[in-house]
């Protein structure tokens, strides 16, 4: 099991008991996980490393900075909207922290874009939110999907020396925060479902499935577009990583496990992407 220092954290749980999903203890554990593992870094204090001309060109040519900025902006506003609409003080506090961290991700990206003169298309106006729960479900499933591939891409970027280690290191807390967000999200979904009466539980499960289906459909649509802006797909191509698909999925699985390993073993883990990846690895060349 990875030690906390491997992930730049001094915090972890080492508990092996089970906890009833939907219980007060469950709520305290998944909210506590997010709140207690907060990393107080400040984007304005980041010391951006100097880049050699070829590394600078590679960074400027990566195709995903606009979509990354937009994704973080959207995630921040959706999580804040749900925090504002949540009555439970502990869950509200954790959601507000999640929103803060998404806005901070955007600030890190913005600081990097300004520092290295990366061209972007400019910000789009934020979309109005009508239903915070629906918006949060869509964002949460989207993050589970994107983070799974981002873990593998990030590990490849680190191993390949595509960028200097100092620059990769700046983004380490950002990537780890997404692992915490995914863990918080799947436990929030399970908690909320368990809190409902059986009839509403079915309705909530259907809503979750619909949110998941929308996110899958969105990504399939992007994948069909040759020049699509899908973060992981075009990201992998641009990073020049000619890894066989099954080996890449194996790396994503290993990284997913490593990044989630420091946190309380009683909390539920994201299961969909590991299941899909394992199934795909059986049929893909590798
Ligand atoms: Fe984020
Ligand atoms: Fe996130």
mmCIF file of C-alpha atoms and ligand atoms in Angstrom:
data_model
loop_
_atom_site.group_PDB
_atom_site.id
_atom_site.type_symbol
_atom_site.label_atom_id
_atom_site.label_comp_id
_atom_site.label_asym_id
_atom_site.label_seq_id
_atom_site.Cartn_x
_atom_site.Cartn_y
_atom_site.Cartn_z
ATOM 1 C CA UNK A 1 0.000 0.000 0.000
ATOM 2 C CA UNK A 2 1.279 3.460 -0.868
ATOM 3 C CA UNK A 3 2.448 5.461 2.090
ATOM 4 C CA UNK A 4 1.023 8.964 2.603
ATOM 5 C CA UNK A 5 4.376 10.589 1.903
ATOM 6 C CA UNK A 6 4.278 9.018 -1.596
ATOM 7 C CA UNK A 7 1.356 11.294 -2.286
ATOM 8 C CA UNK A 8 2.751 14.362 -0.597
ATOM 9 C CA UNK A 9 0.332 14.042 2.290
ATOM 10 C CA UNK A 10 0.823 13.516 5.973
ATOM 11 C CA UNK A 11 -2.669 12.285 6.493
ATOM 12 C CA UNK A 12 -4.279 8.906 6.171
ATOM 13 C CA UNK A 13 -6.603 6.450 7.842
ATOM 14 C CA UNK A 14 -5.714 2.907 8.717
ATOM 15 C CA UNK A 15 -9.063 1.458 9.670
ATOM 16 C CA UNK A 16 -10.548 -1.820 8.496
ATOM 17 C CA UNK A 17 -13.973 -2.050 10.108
ATOM 18 C CA UNK A 18 -17.113 -1.810 8.043
ATOM 19 C CA UNK A 19 -19.556 1.047 8.296
ATOM 20 C CA UNK A 20 -23.274 1.119 7.463
ATOM 21 C CA UNK A 21 -23.846 3.155 4.303
ATOM 22 C CA UNK A 22 -26.224 6.018 5.075
ATOM 23 C CA UNK A 23 -25.359 6.075 8.778
ATOM 24 C CA UNK A 24 -24.209 9.142 10.677
ATOM 25 C CA UNK A 25 -20.744 7.573 10.942
ATOM 26 C CA UNK A 26 -20.642 7.082 7.183
ATOM 27 C CA UNK A 27 -21.463 10.762 6.657
ATOM 28 C CA UNK A 28 -18.817 11.830 9.168
ATOM 29 C CA UNK A 29 -16.242 9.606 7.471
ATOM 30 C CA UNK A 30 -16.722 10.744 3.878
ATOM 31 C CA UNK A 31 -17.064 14.414 4.810
ATOM 32 C CA UNK A 32 -14.172 14.133 7.283
ATOM 33 C CA UNK A 33 -12.014 12.489 4.623
ATOM 34 C CA UNK A 34 -12.368 15.554 2.390
ATOM 35 C CA UNK A 35 -12.161 18.194 5.107
ATOM 36 C CA UNK A 36 -9.250 16.701 7.068
ATOM 37 C CA UNK A 37 -7.063 16.009 4.034
ATOM 38 C CA UNK A 38 -7.262 19.578 2.719
ATOM 39 C CA UNK A 39 -3.974 20.822 1.280
ATOM 40 C CA UNK A 40 -3.645 24.605 1.840
ATOM 41 C CA UNK A 41 -1.379 25.386 -1.147
ATOM 42 C CA UNK A 42 -1.817 28.779 -2.839
ATOM 43 C CA UNK A 43 -1.758 29.123 -6.651
ATOM 44 C CA UNK A 44 -0.264 32.651 -6.398
ATOM 45 C CA UNK A 45 2.737 31.244 -4.495
ATOM 46 C CA UNK A 46 3.623 28.590 -7.086
ATOM 47 C CA UNK A 47 7.192 28.915 -8.280
ATOM 48 C CA UNK A 48 6.852 28.044 -11.974
ATOM 49 C CA UNK A 49 10.026 26.333 -13.204
ATOM 50 C CA UNK A 50 11.850 27.700 -16.248
ATOM 51 C CA UNK A 51 11.187 25.606 -19.372
ATOM 52 C CA UNK A 52 13.544 24.821 -22.237
ATOM 53 C CA UNK A 53 12.216 26.100 -25.621
ATOM 54 C CA UNK A 54 11.119 22.609 -26.784
ATOM 55 C CA UNK A 55 9.237 21.900 -23.525
ATOM 56 C CA UNK A 56 7.581 25.330 -23.747
ATOM 57 C CA UNK A 57 6.447 24.621 -27.315
ATOM 58 C CA UNK A 58 5.045 21.225 -26.270
ATOM 59 C CA UNK A 59 3.167 22.823 -23.385
ATOM 60 C CA UNK A 60 1.706 25.550 -25.605
ATOM 61 C CA UNK A 61 0.623 23.008 -28.211
ATOM 62 C CA UNK A 62 -1.319 20.728 -25.865
ATOM 63 C CA UNK A 63 -4.929 20.924 -27.023
ATOM 64 C CA UNK A 64 -6.793 20.737 -23.746
ATOM 65 C CA UNK A 65 -6.227 23.977 -21.817
ATOM 66 C CA UNK A 66 -9.541 25.570 -22.823
ATOM 67 C CA UNK A 67 -11.576 22.489 -21.953
ATOM 68 C CA UNK A 68 -9.653 22.101 -18.692
ATOM 69 C CA UNK A 69 -10.413 25.705 -17.647
ATOM 70 C CA UNK A 70 -14.051 25.311 -18.604
ATOM 71 C CA UNK A 71 -14.363 21.978 -16.754
ATOM 72 C CA UNK A 72 -12.927 23.389 -13.525
ATOM 73 C CA UNK A 73 -15.131 26.501 -13.732
ATOM 74 C CA UNK A 74 -18.235 24.393 -14.305
ATOM 75 C CA UNK A 75 -17.347 21.926 -11.528
ATOM 76 C CA UNK A 76 -16.727 24.774 -9.054
ATOM 77 C CA UNK A 77 -20.031 26.510 -9.731
ATOM 78 C CA UNK A 78 -22.035 23.259 -9.704
ATOM 79 C CA UNK A 79 -20.529 22.109 -6.411
ATOM 80 C CA UNK A 80 -21.079 25.519 -4.840
ATOM 81 C CA UNK A 81 -24.710 25.472 -6.043
ATOM 82 C CA UNK A 82 -25.283 22.131 -4.335
ATOM 83 C CA UNK A 83 -23.494 23.347 -1.171
ATOM 84 C CA UNK A 84 -25.845 26.363 -1.085
ATOM 85 C CA UNK A 85 -28.874 24.067 -1.490
ATOM 86 C CA UNK A 86 -27.765 21.532 1.177
ATOM 87 C CA UNK A 87 -29.247 21.762 4.663
ATOM 88 C CA UNK A 88 -26.886 19.357 6.454
ATOM 89 C CA UNK A 89 -24.057 21.570 7.824
ATOM 90 C CA UNK A 90 -21.306 18.935 7.555
ATOM 91 C CA UNK A 91 -22.153 17.914 3.976
ATOM 92 C CA UNK A 92 -22.545 21.589 3.039
ATOM 93 C CA UNK A 93 -19.111 22.375 4.454
ATOM 94 C CA UNK A 94 -17.506 19.486 2.529
ATOM 95 C CA UNK A 95 -19.269 20.469 -0.715
ATOM 96 C CA UNK A 96 -18.142 24.079 -0.292
ATOM 97 C CA UNK A 97 -14.552 22.859 0.135
ATOM 98 C CA UNK A 98 -14.908 20.719 -2.980
ATOM 99 C CA UNK A 99 -16.123 23.823 -4.868
ATOM 100 C CA UNK A 100 -13.216 25.879 -3.485
ATOM 101 C CA UNK A 101 -10.736 23.254 -4.679
ATOM 102 C CA UNK A 102 -12.246 23.238 -8.195
ATOM 103 C CA UNK A 103 -11.967 27.028 -8.372
ATOM 104 C CA UNK A 104 -8.388 26.712 -7.134
ATOM 105 C CA UNK A 105 -7.644 24.194 -9.918
ATOM 106 C CA UNK A 106 -8.825 26.833 -12.348
ATOM 107 C CA UNK A 107 -6.578 29.407 -10.660
ATOM 108 C CA UNK A 108 -3.549 27.056 -10.958
ATOM 109 C CA UNK A 109 -4.276 26.583 -14.666
ATOM 110 C CA UNK A 110 -4.816 30.321 -15.144
ATOM 111 C CA UNK A 111 -1.517 31.138 -13.406
ATOM 112 C CA UNK A 112 0.320 28.618 -15.608
ATOM 113 C CA UNK A 113 -1.317 29.927 -18.780
ATOM 114 C CA UNK A 114 -0.279 33.487 -17.934
ATOM 115 C CA UNK A 115 3.237 32.518 -16.847
ATOM 116 C CA UNK A 116 4.085 30.518 -19.974
ATOM 117 C CA UNK A 117 2.029 32.561 -22.455
ATOM 118 C CA UNK A 118 -0.198 29.656 -23.489
ATOM 119 C CA UNK A 119 -2.809 30.681 -26.075
ATOM 120 C CA UNK A 120 -6.445 30.105 -25.072
ATOM 121 C CA UNK A 121 -9.758 31.005 -26.671
ATOM 122 C CA UNK A 122 -11.082 32.902 -23.645
ATOM 123 C CA UNK A 123 -13.790 32.013 -21.201
ATOM 124 C CA UNK A 124 -17.348 31.086 -22.103
ATOM 125 C CA UNK A 125 -20.195 32.531 -20.063
ATOM 126 C CA UNK A 126 -21.195 30.085 -17.278
ATOM 127 C CA UNK A 127 -24.446 28.174 -17.837
ATOM 128 C CA UNK A 128 -27.378 28.852 -15.541
ATOM 129 C CA UNK A 129 -28.087 26.021 -13.093
ATOM 130 C CA UNK A 130 -31.654 24.881 -12.635
ATOM 131 C CA UNK A 131 -31.171 21.700 -10.631
ATOM 132 C CA UNK A 132 -28.101 21.528 -8.363
ATOM 133 C CA UNK A 133 -28.455 17.780 -7.597
ATOM 134 C CA UNK A 134 -28.689 16.849 -11.282
ATOM 135 C CA UNK A 135 -25.763 19.151 -12.123
ATOM 136 C CA UNK A 136 -23.668 17.680 -9.315
ATOM 137 C CA UNK A 137 -24.448 14.110 -10.405
ATOM 138 C CA UNK A 138 -23.355 14.880 -13.941
ATOM 139 C CA UNK A 139 -20.161 16.588 -12.756
ATOM 140 C CA UNK A 140 -19.374 13.787 -10.307
ATOM 141 C CA UNK A 141 -19.708 10.989 -12.853
ATOM 142 C CA UNK A 142 -17.806 13.069 -15.400
ATOM 143 C CA UNK A 143 -14.963 13.544 -12.898
ATOM 144 C CA UNK A 144 -14.861 9.820 -12.093
ATOM 145 C CA UNK A 145 -14.510 9.099 -15.813
ATOM 146 C CA UNK A 146 -11.958 11.808 -16.647
ATOM 147 C CA UNK A 147 -9.848 11.379 -13.501
ATOM 148 C CA UNK A 148 -9.392 7.667 -14.143
ATOM 149 C CA UNK A 149 -7.648 8.396 -17.468
ATOM 150 C CA UNK A 150 -5.929 11.513 -16.143
ATOM 151 C CA UNK A 151 -4.176 9.384 -13.471
ATOM 152 C CA UNK A 152 -2.645 7.225 -16.221
ATOM 153 C CA UNK A 153 -1.722 10.196 -18.408
ATOM 154 C CA UNK A 154 -0.156 11.991 -15.471
ATOM 155 C CA UNK A 155 1.932 8.923 -14.561
ATOM 156 C CA UNK A 156 3.075 8.664 -18.187
ATOM 157 C CA UNK A 157 3.990 12.347 -18.320
ATOM 158 C CA UNK A 158 6.025 11.834 -15.149
ATOM 159 C CA UNK A 159 7.763 8.651 -16.377
ATOM 160 C CA UNK A 160 8.428 9.821 -19.930
ATOM 161 C CA UNK A 161 10.141 13.084 -18.993
ATOM 162 C CA UNK A 162 7.832 14.852 -21.461
ATOM 163 C CA UNK A 163 7.871 17.765 -19.005
ATOM 164 C CA UNK A 164 10.445 18.644 -16.311
ATOM 165 C CA UNK A 165 9.702 16.951 -12.956
ATOM 166 C CA UNK A 166 9.276 20.363 -11.270
ATOM 167 C CA UNK A 167 6.365 21.218 -13.546
ATOM 168 C CA UNK A 168 4.766 17.791 -13.130
ATOM 169 C CA UNK A 169 5.172 18.228 -9.361
ATOM 170 C CA UNK A 170 3.118 21.449 -9.389
ATOM 171 C CA UNK A 171 0.109 19.458 -10.609
ATOM 172 C CA UNK A 172 0.501 16.543 -8.211
ATOM 173 C CA UNK A 173 -1.837 18.060 -5.533
ATOM 174 C CA UNK A 174 -4.396 18.918 -8.228
ATOM 175 C CA UNK A 175 -4.553 15.315 -9.475
ATOM 176 C CA UNK A 176 -4.675 13.944 -5.937
ATOM 177 C CA UNK A 177 -7.536 16.292 -5.112
ATOM 178 C CA UNK A 178 -9.557 14.745 -7.923
ATOM 179 C CA UNK A 179 -9.083 11.320 -6.291
ATOM 180 C CA UNK A 180 -10.518 12.767 -3.046
ATOM 181 C CA UNK A 181 -13.396 14.325 -4.979
ATOM 182 C CA UNK A 182 -14.240 11.000 -6.637
ATOM 183 C CA UNK A 183 -14.193 9.243 -3.282
ATOM 184 C CA UNK A 184 -16.407 11.926 -1.743
ATOM 185 C CA UNK A 185 -18.815 11.764 -4.696
ATOM 186 C CA UNK A 186 -19.425 7.992 -4.704
ATOM 187 C CA UNK A 187 -19.978 8.022 -0.950
ATOM 188 C CA UNK A 188 -22.300 11.059 -1.175
ATOM 189 C CA UNK A 189 -24.368 9.218 -3.819
ATOM 190 C CA UNK A 190 -24.596 6.067 -1.687
ATOM 191 C CA UNK A 191 -25.413 8.091 1.446
ATOM 192 C CA UNK A 192 -28.138 10.115 -0.268
ATOM 193 C CA UNK A 193 -29.682 6.973 -1.758
ATOM 194 C CA UNK A 194 -29.683 5.216 1.607
ATOM 195 C CA UNK A 195 -31.327 8.236 3.251
ATOM 196 C CA UNK A 196 -34.394 7.963 1.017
ATOM 197 C CA UNK A 197 -37.481 5.793 1.398
ATOM 198 C CA UNK A 198 -37.532 2.699 -0.904
ATOM 199 C CA UNK A 199 -39.677 4.412 -3.581
ATOM 200 C CA UNK A 200 -37.512 7.551 -3.645
ATOM 201 C CA UNK A 201 -34.413 5.349 -3.562
ATOM 202 C CA UNK A 202 -35.421 3.836 -6.908
ATOM 203 C CA UNK A 203 -36.076 7.310 -8.325
ATOM 204 C CA UNK A 204 -32.691 8.549 -7.099
ATOM 205 C CA UNK A 205 -30.923 5.491 -8.560
ATOM 206 C CA UNK A 206 -32.651 6.178 -11.898
ATOM 207 C CA UNK A 207 -31.481 9.775 -11.773
ATOM 208 C CA UNK A 208 -27.909 8.617 -11.088
ATOM 209 C CA UNK A 209 -28.091 6.217 -14.032
ATOM 210 C CA UNK A 210 -29.425 8.973 -16.272
ATOM 211 C CA UNK A 211 -26.591 11.329 -15.219
ATOM 212 C CA UNK A 212 -24.060 8.583 -15.895
ATOM 213 C CA UNK A 213 -25.619 7.839 -19.300
ATOM 214 C CA UNK A 214 -25.509 11.536 -20.261
ATOM 215 C CA UNK A 215 -21.813 11.742 -19.408
ATOM 216 C CA UNK A 216 -20.998 8.554 -21.347
ATOM 217 C CA UNK A 217 -23.015 9.776 -24.319
ATOM 218 C CA UNK A 218 -21.251 13.156 -24.234
ATOM 219 C CA UNK A 219 -17.842 11.489 -24.256
ATOM 220 C CA UNK A 220 -18.788 9.044 -27.026
ATOM 221 C CA UNK A 221 -19.925 12.024 -29.097
ATOM 222 C CA UNK A 222 -16.582 13.718 -28.513
ATOM 223 C CA UNK A 223 -14.669 10.529 -29.307
ATOM 224 C CA UNK A 224 -16.479 10.275 -32.665
ATOM 225 C CA UNK A 225 -15.243 13.773 -33.563
ATOM 226 C CA UNK A 226 -11.743 13.472 -34.949
ATOM 227 C CA UNK A 227 -10.645 16.869 -33.660
ATOM 228 C CA UNK A 228 -12.701 16.678 -30.490
ATOM 229 C CA UNK A 229 -11.608 18.406 -27.330
ATOM 230 C CA UNK A 230 -11.856 15.342 -25.108
ATOM 231 C CA UNK A 231 -9.210 15.873 -22.469
ATOM 232 C CA UNK A 232 -7.889 12.340 -22.183
ATOM 233 C CA UNK A 233 -8.168 11.279 -25.802
ATOM 234 C CA UNK A 234 -6.477 14.255 -27.427
ATOM 235 C CA UNK A 235 -4.242 14.601 -24.397
ATOM 236 C CA UNK A 236 -2.790 11.131 -24.894
ATOM 237 C CA UNK A 237 -2.236 11.750 -28.580
ATOM 238 C CA UNK A 238 -0.593 15.086 -27.984
ATOM 239 C CA UNK A 239 1.690 13.712 -25.303
ATOM 240 C CA UNK A 240 2.998 11.339 -27.978
ATOM 241 C CA UNK A 241 2.440 8.324 -25.783
ATOM 242 C CA UNK A 242 2.367 5.329 -28.067
ATOM 243 C CA UNK A 243 1.305 2.885 -25.382
ATOM 244 C CA UNK A 244 -0.936 -0.091 -26.235
ATOM 245 C CA UNK A 245 -4.508 0.529 -24.963
ATOM 246 C CA UNK A 246 -4.573 -2.437 -22.573
ATOM 247 C CA UNK A 247 -1.272 -1.413 -20.971
ATOM 248 C CA UNK A 248 -2.500 2.140 -20.613
ATOM 249 C CA UNK A 249 -5.685 0.909 -18.916
ATOM 250 C CA UNK A 250 -3.548 -1.259 -16.618
ATOM 251 C CA UNK A 251 -1.573 1.840 -15.649
ATOM 252 C CA UNK A 252 -4.802 3.796 -15.028
ATOM 253 C CA UNK A 253 -6.072 0.975 -12.790
ATOM 254 C CA UNK A 254 -2.840 0.824 -10.794
ATOM 255 C CA UNK A 255 -2.736 4.607 -10.385
ATOM 256 C CA UNK A 256 -6.415 4.703 -9.400
ATOM 257 C CA UNK A 257 -5.730 2.202 -6.648
ATOM 258 C CA UNK A 258 -2.563 3.949 -5.476
ATOM 259 C CA UNK A 259 -4.218 7.358 -5.301
ATOM 260 C CA UNK A 260 -7.200 6.057 -3.319
ATOM 261 C CA UNK A 261 -5.195 3.782 -1.027
ATOM 262 C CA UNK A 262 -4.368 6.297 1.749
ATOM 263 C CA UNK A 263 -8.027 6.919 2.589
ATOM 264 C CA UNK A 264 -10.257 5.117 5.027
ATOM 265 C CA UNK A 265 -10.839 1.566 3.785
ATOM 266 C CA UNK A 266 -14.405 1.719 5.144
ATOM 267 C CA UNK A 267 -15.383 4.249 2.481
ATOM 268 C CA UNK A 268 -16.870 3.002 -0.798
ATOM 269 C CA UNK A 269 -14.575 3.213 -3.819
ATOM 270 C CA UNK A 270 -15.455 4.305 -7.375
ATOM 271 C CA UNK A 271 -16.252 1.007 -9.140
ATOM 272 C CA UNK A 272 -17.548 1.752 -12.625
ATOM 273 C CA UNK A 273 -14.321 2.782 -14.356
ATOM 274 C CA UNK A 274 -12.194 -0.031 -12.833
ATOM 275 C CA UNK A 275 -14.892 -2.544 -13.902
ATOM 276 C CA UNK A 276 -15.073 -1.160 -17.450
ATOM 277 C CA UNK A 277 -11.270 -1.000 -17.704
ATOM 278 C CA UNK A 278 -10.836 -4.604 -16.532
ATOM 279 C CA UNK A 279 -13.443 -5.807 -19.024
ATOM 280 C CA UNK A 280 -11.827 -3.798 -21.862
ATOM 281 C CA UNK A 281 -8.348 -5.123 -21.020
ATOM 282 C CA UNK A 282 -9.559 -8.646 -21.774
ATOM 283 C CA UNK A 283 -10.413 -7.779 -25.373
ATOM 284 C CA UNK A 284 -7.952 -5.021 -26.266
ATOM 285 C CA UNK A 285 -4.444 -5.679 -27.653
ATOM 286 C CA UNK A 286 -1.899 -5.155 -25.035
HETATM 287 FE FE1 LIG B 1 -10.832 19.940 -10.556
HETATM 288 FE FE1 LIG B 2 -12.776 17.609 -8.771
#
